[in-house]
Coordinates of C-alpha atoms and ligand atoms in Angstrom, one line a residue:
X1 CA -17.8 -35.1 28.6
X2 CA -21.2 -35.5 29.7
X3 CA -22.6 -32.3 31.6
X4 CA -25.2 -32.6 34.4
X5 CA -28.9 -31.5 33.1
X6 CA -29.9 -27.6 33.2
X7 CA -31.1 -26.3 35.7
X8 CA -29.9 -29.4 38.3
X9 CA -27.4 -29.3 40.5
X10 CA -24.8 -31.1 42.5
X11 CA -24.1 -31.3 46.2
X12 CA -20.1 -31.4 46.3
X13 CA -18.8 -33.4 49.8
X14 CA -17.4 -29.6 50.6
X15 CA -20.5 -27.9 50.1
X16 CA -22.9 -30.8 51.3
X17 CA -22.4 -29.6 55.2
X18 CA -24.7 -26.8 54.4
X19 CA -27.4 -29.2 53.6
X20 CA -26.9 -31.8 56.7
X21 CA -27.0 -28.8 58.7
X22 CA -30.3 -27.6 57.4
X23 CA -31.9 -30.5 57.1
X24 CA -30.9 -31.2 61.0
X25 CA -32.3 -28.2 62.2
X26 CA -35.8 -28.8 60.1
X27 CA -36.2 -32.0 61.6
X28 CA -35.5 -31.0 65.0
X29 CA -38.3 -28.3 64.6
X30 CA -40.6 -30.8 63.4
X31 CA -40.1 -33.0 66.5
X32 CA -40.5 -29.6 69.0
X33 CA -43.6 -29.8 67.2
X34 CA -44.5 -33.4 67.6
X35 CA -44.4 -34.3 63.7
X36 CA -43.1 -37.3 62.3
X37 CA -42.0 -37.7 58.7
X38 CA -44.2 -38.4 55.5
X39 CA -41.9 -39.8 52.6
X40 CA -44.0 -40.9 49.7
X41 CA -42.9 -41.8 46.0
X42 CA -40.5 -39.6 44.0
X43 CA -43.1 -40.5 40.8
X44 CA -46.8 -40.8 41.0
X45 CA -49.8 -41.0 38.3
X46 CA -50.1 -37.8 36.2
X47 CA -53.5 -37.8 36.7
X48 CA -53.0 -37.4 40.6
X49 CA -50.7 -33.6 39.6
X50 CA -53.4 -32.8 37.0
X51 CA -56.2 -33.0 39.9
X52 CA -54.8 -32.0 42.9
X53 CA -52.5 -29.4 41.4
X54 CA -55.2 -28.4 38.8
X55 CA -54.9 -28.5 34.8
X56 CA -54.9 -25.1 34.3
X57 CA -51.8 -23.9 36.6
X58 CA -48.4 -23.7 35.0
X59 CA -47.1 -26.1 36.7
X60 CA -49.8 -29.0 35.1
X61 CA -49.2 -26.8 31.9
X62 CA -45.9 -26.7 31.0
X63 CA -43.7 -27.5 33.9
X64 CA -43.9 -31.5 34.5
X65 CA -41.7 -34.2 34.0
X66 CA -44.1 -36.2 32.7
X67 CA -43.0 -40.1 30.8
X68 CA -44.7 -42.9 29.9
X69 CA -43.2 -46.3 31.7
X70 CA -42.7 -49.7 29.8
X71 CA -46.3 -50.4 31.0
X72 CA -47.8 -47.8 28.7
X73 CA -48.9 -45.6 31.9
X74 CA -48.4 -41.8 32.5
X75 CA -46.0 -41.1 35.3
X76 CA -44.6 -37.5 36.4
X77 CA -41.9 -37.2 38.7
X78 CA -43.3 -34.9 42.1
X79 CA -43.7 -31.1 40.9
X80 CA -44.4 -30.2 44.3
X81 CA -45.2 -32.2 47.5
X82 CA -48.5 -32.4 48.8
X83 CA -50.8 -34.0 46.0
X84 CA -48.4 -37.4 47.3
X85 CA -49.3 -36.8 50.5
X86 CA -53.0 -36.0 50.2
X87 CA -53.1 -39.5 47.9
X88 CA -50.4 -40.9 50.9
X89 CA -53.8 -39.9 53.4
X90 CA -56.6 -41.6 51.6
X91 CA -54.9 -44.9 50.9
X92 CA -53.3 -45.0 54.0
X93 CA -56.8 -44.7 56.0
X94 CA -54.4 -41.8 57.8
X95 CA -58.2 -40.4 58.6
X96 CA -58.7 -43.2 61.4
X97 CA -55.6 -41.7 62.8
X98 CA -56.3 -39.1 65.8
X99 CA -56.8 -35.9 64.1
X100 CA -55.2 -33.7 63.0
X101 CA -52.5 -35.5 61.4
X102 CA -49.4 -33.7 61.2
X103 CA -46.7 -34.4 58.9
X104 CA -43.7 -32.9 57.3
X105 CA -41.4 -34.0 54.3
X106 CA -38.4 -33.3 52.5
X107 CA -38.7 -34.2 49.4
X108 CA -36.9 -32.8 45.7
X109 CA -38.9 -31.8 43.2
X110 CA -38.9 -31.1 39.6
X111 CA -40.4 -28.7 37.6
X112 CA -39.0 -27.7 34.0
X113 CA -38.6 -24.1 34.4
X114 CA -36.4 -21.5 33.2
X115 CA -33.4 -21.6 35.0
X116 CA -32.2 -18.6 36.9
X117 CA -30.9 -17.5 40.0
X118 CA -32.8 -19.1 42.9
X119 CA -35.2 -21.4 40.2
X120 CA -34.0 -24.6 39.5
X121 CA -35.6 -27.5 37.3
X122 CA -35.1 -29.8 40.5
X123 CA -35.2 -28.2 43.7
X124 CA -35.8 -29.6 47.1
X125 CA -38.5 -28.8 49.5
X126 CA -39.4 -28.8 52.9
X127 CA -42.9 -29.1 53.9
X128 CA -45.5 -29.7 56.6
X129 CA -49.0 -30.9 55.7
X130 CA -51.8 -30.7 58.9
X131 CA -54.8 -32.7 57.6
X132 CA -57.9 -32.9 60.1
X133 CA -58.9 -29.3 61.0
X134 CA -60.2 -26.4 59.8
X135 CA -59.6 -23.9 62.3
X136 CA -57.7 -20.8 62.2
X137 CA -55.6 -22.3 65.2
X138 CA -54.2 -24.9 62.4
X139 CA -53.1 -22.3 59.7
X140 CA -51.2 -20.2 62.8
X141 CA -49.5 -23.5 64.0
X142 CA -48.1 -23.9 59.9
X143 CA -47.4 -20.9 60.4
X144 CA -45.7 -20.5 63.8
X145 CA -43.3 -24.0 62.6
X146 CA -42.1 -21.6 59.5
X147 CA -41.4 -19.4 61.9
X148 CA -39.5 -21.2 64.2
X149 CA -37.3 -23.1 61.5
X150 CA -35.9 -19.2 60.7
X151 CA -35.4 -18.0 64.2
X152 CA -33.5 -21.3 64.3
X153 CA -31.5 -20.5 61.3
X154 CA -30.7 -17.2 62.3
X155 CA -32.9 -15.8 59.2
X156 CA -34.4 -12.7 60.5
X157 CA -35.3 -10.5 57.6
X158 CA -38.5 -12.7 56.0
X159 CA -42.0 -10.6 55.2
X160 CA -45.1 -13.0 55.9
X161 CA -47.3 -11.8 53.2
X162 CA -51.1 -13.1 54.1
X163 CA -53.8 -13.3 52.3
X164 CA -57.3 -14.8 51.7
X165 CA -58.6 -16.3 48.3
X166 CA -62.0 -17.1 50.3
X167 CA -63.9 -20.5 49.4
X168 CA -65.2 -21.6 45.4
X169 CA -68.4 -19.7 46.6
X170 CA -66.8 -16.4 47.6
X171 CA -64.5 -16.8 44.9
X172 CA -67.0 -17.4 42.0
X173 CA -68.1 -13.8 42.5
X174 CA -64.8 -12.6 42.9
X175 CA -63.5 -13.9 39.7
X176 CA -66.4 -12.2 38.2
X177 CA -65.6 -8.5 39.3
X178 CA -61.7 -9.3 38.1
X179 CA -63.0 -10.7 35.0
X180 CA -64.8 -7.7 34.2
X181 CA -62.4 -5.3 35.6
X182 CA -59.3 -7.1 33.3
X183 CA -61.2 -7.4 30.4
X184 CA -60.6 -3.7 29.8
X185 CA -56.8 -4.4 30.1
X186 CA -57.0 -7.2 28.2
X187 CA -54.7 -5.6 25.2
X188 CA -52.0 -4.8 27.3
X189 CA -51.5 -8.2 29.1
X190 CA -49.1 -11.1 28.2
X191 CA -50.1 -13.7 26.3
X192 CA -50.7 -15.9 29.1
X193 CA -52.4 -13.7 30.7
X194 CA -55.0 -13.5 27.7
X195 CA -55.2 -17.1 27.9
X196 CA -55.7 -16.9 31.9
X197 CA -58.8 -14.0 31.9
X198 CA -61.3 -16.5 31.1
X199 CA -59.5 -19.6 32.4
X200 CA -58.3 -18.5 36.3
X201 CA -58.3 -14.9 35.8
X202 CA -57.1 -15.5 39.4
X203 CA -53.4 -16.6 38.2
X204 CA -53.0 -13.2 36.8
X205 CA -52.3 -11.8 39.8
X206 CA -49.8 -13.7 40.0
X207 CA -47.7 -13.1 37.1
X208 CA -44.4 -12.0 37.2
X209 CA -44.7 -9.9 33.9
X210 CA -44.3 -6.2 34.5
X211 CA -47.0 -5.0 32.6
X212 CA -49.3 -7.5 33.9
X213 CA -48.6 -6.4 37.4
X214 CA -49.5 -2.9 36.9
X215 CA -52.3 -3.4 35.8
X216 CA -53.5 -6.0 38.4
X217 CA -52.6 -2.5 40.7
X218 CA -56.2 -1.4 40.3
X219 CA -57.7 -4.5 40.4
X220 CA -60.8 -5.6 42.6
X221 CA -59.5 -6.7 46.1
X222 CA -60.7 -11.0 47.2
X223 CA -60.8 -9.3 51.1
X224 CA -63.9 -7.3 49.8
X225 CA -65.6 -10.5 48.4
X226 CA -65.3 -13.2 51.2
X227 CA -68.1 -14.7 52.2
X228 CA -68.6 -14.2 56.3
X229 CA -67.1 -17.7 57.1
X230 CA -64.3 -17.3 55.3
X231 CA -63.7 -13.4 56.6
X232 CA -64.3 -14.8 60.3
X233 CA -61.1 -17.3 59.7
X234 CA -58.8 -14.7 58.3
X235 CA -59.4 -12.6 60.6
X236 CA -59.1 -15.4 63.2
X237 CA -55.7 -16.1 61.5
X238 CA -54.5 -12.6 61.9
X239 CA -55.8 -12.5 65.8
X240 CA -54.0 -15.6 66.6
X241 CA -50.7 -14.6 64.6
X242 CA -50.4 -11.5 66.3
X243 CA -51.4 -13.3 69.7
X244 CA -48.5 -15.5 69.3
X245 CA -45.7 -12.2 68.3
X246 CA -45.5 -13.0 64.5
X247 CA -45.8 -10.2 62.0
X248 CA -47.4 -10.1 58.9
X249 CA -49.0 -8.1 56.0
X250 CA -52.3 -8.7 53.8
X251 CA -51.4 -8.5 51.0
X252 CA -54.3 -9.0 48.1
X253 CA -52.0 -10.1 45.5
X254 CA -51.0 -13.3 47.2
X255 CA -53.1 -15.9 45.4
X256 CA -50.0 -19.3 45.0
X257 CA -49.8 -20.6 41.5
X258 CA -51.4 -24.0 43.1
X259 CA -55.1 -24.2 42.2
X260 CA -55.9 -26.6 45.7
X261 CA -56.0 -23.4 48.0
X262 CA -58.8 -22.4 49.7
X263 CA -58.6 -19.9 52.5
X264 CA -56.1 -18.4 53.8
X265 CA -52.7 -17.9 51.3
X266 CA -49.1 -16.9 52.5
X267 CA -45.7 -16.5 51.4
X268 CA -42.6 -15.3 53.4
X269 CA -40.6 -13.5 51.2
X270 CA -36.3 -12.4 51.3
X271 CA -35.1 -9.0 50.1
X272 CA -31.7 -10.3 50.5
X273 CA -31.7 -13.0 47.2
X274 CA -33.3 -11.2 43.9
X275 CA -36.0 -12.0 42.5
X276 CA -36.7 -15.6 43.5
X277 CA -37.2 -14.2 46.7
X278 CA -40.0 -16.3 48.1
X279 CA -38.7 -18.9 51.0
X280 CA -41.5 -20.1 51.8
X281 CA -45.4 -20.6 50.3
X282 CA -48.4 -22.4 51.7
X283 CA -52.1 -22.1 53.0
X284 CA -54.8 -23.7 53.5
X285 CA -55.8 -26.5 50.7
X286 CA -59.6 -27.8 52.6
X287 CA -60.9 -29.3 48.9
X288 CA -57.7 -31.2 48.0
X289 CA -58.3 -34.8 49.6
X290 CA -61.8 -34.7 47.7
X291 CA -60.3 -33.4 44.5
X292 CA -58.1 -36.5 44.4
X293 CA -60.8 -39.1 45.5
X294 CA -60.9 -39.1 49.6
X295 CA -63.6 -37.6 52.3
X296 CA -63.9 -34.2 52.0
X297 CA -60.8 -33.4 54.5
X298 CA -59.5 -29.7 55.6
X299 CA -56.1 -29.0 55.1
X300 CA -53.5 -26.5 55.6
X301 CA -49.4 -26.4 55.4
X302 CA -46.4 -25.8 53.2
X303 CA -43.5 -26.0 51.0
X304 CA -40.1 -24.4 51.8
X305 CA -37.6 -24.0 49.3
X306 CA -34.0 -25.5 50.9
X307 CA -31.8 -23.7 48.0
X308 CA -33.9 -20.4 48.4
X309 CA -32.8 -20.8 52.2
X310 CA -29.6 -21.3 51.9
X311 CA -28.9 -18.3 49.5
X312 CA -30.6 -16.5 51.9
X313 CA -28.6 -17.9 54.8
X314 CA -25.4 -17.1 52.9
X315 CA -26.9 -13.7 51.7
X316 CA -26.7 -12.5 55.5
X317 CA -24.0 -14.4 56.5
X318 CA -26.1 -16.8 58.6
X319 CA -23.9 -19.8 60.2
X320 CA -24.5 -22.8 57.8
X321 CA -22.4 -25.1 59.8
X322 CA -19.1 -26.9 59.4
X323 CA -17.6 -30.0 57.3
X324 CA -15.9 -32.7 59.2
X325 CA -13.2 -32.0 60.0
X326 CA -10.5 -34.9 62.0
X327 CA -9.6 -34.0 65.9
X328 CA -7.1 -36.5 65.2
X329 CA -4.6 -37.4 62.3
X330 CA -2.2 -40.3 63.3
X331 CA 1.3 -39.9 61.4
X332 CA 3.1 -42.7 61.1
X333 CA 6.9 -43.6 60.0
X334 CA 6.1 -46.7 57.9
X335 CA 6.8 -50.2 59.0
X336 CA 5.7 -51.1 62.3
X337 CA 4.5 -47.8 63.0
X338 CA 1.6 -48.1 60.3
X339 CA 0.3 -51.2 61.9
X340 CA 0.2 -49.2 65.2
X341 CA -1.3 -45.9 63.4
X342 CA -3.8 -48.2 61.6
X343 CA -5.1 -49.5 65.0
X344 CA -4.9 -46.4 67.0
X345 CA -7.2 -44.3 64.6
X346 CA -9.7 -47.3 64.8
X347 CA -9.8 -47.0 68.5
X348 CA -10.4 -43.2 68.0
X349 CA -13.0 -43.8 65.6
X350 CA -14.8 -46.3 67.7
X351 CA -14.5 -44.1 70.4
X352 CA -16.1 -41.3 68.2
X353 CA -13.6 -39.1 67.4
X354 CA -13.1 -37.9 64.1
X355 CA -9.8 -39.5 63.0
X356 CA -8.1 -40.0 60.0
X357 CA -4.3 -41.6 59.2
X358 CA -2.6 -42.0 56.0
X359 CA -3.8 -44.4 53.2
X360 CA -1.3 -43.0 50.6
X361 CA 1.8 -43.4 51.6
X362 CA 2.9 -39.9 52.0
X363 CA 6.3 -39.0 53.5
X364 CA 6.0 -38.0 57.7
X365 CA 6.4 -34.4 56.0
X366 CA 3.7 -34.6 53.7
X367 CA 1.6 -36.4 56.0
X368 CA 1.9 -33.1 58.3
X369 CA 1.2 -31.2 55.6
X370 CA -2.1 -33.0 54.4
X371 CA -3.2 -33.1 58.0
X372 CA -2.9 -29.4 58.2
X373 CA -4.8 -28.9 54.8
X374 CA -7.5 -30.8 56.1
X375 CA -7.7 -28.8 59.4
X376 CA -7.1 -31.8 61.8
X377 CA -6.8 -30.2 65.3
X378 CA -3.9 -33.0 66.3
X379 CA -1.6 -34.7 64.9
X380 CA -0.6 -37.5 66.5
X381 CA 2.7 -39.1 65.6
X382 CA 3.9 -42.5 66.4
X383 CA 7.7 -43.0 65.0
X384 CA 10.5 -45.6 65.9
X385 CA 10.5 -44.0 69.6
X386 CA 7.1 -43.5 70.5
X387 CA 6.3 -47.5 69.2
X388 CA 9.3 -48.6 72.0
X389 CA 8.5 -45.9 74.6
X390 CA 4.7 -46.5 74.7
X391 CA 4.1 -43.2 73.7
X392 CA 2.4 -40.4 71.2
X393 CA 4.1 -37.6 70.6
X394 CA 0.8 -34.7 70.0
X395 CA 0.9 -31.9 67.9
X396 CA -1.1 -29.0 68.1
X397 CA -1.6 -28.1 64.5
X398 CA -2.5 -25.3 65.5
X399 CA -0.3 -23.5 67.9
X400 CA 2.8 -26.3 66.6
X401 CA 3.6 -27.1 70.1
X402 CA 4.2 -30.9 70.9
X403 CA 3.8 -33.0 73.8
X404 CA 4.7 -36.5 75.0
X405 CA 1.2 -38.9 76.2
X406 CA 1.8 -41.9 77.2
X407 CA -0.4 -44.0 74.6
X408 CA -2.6 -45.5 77.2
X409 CA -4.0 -41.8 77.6
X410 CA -4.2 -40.8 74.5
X411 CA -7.9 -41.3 73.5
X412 CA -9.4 -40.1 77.1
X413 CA -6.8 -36.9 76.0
X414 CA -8.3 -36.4 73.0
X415 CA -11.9 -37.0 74.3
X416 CA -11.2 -34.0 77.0
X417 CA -9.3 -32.0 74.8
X418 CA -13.0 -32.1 72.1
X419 CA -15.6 -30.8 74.9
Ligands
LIG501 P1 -42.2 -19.0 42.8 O1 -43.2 -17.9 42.9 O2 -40.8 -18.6 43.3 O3 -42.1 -19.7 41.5 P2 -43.9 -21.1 43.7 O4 -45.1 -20.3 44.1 O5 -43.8 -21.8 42.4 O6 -42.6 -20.1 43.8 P3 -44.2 -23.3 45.5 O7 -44.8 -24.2 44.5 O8 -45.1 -22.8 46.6 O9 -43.5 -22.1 44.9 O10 -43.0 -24.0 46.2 C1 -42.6 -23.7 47.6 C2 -41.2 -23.2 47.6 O11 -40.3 -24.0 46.9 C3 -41.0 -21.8 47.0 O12 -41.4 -20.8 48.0 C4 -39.5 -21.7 46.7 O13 -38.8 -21.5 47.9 C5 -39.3 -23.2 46.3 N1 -39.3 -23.3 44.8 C6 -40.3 -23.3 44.0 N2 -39.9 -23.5 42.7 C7 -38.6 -23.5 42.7 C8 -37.6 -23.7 41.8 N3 -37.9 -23.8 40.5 N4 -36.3 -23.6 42.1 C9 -35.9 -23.5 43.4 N5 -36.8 -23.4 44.4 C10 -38.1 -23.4 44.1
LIG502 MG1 -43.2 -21.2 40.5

């Protein structure tokens, strides 16, 4: 047998509910929010990752799907969604649109990481992108639209971690006091991390190595380095977040393994599903349309994790929604009766009921059975009688109790019987 690929996963038809329900409520936030869909290729030019993400993240590193297609060119499949749609906003001419644009996508991506509990090699993500402004009012609107997508899932027990990783100025003396300060500690970091000091010594803060995180513990603080722009829009961010009822924490060790942010950084994170436990990362990205070859262009959004939220959904015992399931089975006795059954669950179908009838040729008793297997709510049986008589004979699968309707009624019964 062939197996599927580590680390990827399929959607069984009895666990695929979960998804439609999901992916419903996401989109019916982005509409409260007035934000139509971005869908852009599931490949793009390597080039365009190894720019926008930045060649010295992991991700560009070691993480990409990266091939060559039959015309000799570099292609890697999406490691994460908004390098697509920042190259999706410059060839587009999305910049003569009224700004800000506001978009959101749902997209899968792929990444070749160790798999583990909550990380996958492909994942799917759910994202909003607001290109077009760079106030503080646009990172609490990204913000606010995470937000709302958990209230409407019934997720309640996120952290917001904020933070600020300040602009290349403030940050070019920031790296310089963490530089200095890790270069004591360099012996007791991880490889990586050695590798990192002199690269992004950023990124360290970042690793998920034990010993690397203690000693990132006494490390010099970004807050105390931002320039007074920058520290006028965080705390502009926090003023406005707490205007609007959401709660956060700064936390100084939130810097996104995505080298495009500028600004303000956030996370929101789940105590309820290990540790993978981050739902939800994003910020503001105000260099990224330039990186890749457009106007210089603010930016700020993110990229939700839709496996991360339903483990966490699951972890609480959150409603994930239902599969279908038929109001209606129609039995029939063979014969002439399968002719009528035939016809009768196309008129509930077309009528939109959920219906279903035999296509096996099961025995009336096994047809009962199935039907109940399948929790069907009716099941509506047309034998030798019922064809003459004009009639269905309705069966509550639930309760077992029967009744006679004449067949004339039967779909405005069922219709009534569904509200
Ligand atoms: P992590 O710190 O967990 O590796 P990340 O910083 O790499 O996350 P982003 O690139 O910001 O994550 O992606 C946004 C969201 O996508 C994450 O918050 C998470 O919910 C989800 N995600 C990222 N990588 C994976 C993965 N390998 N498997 C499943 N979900 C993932
Ligand atoms: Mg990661």
């Amino acid at each position: 047998m062939i197996s599927i690929p580590k680390g990827t996963k399929d959607v069984t038809p009895d666990q695929s509910y979960k998804w439609h329900y999901i992916e419903n409520v996401l989109r019916g936030v982005a509409g409260d929010y007035c934000i139509n869909e971005i869908r852009t290729p599931t490949f793009e030019h390597t080039e365009l990752f190894a720019r926008g993400v930045g060649d010295t993240t992991d991700i560009v590193n070691k993480e990409m799907y990266t091939f060559e297609d039959k015309g000799g060119r570099s292609m890697t499949l999406k490691p994460e969604g908004t390098a697509g749609v920042a190259r999706s906003y410059i060839e587009n001419s999305l910049a003569s649109c009224p700004q800000p644009v506001k978009m959101y996508y749902m997209t899968p991506v792929f990444r070749y990481e160790r798999p583990q509990a909550g990380r996958l090699r492909e994942h799917h993500q759910f994202g909003i992108e607001v290109y077009g402004s760079a106030s503080p009012q646009a990172d609490i609107e990204v913000i606010s639209i995470a937000r709302a997508v958990f209230k409407r899932l019934g997720i309640g027990n996120l952290t917001l971690n904020i933070n600020s990783i300040g602009c290349p100025e403030c940050r070019k003396k920031y790296n310089a006091a963490l530089q200095a300060y890790l270069s004591s500690h360099i012996a007791d970091m991880c490889d990586t991390c050695k590798d990192r000091l002199n690269k992004n010594p950023l990124r360290i803060l970042d690793c998920k190595e034990k010993r690397c995180k203690e000693i990132t513990i006494g490390a010099p603080v970004i807050l105390d380095y931002l320039c007074d722009d920058c520290k006028a829009h965080h705390d502009a961010v926090c003023k406005g977040l707490e205007d609007i009822g959401i709660d956060y924490k700064v936390n100084p060790n939130i810097v996104r393994g995505l080298d495009y942010y500028t600004r303000t950084v956030f996370e929101f994170v789940s105590e309820t599903i290990g540790a993978q436990g981050t739902v939800c990362g994003g910020g503001r990205y105000d260099n990224l349309v330039a990186d890749v070859g457009g106007k210089s262009t603010p930016a700020v959004g993110f990229g939700m994790g839709i496996e991360r939220l339903i483990l966490t959904m699951e972890s609480i015992g959150a409603p994930v929604g239902e599969p279908y399931a038929p109001e209606a089975f129609v039995v029939d006795m063979g014969g002439e009766t399968l002719s009528a059954a035939a016809v009768l669950t196309e008129e509930m179908r077309s009528n939109n009921i959920a219906a279903e009838r035999d296509i096996s040729g099961r025995s009336v008793k096994a047809q009962l059975k199935y039907a109940s297997k399948i929790n069907a709510r009716y099941a509506l049986i047309i034998g030798q009688d019922e064809l003459r008589d004009g009639n269905i004979t309705v069966k509550t699968m639930s309760t077992g109790e029967s009744a006679t309707i004449a067949r004339g009624d039967i779909v405005k019964f069922i219709k009534e019987a569904k509200q």
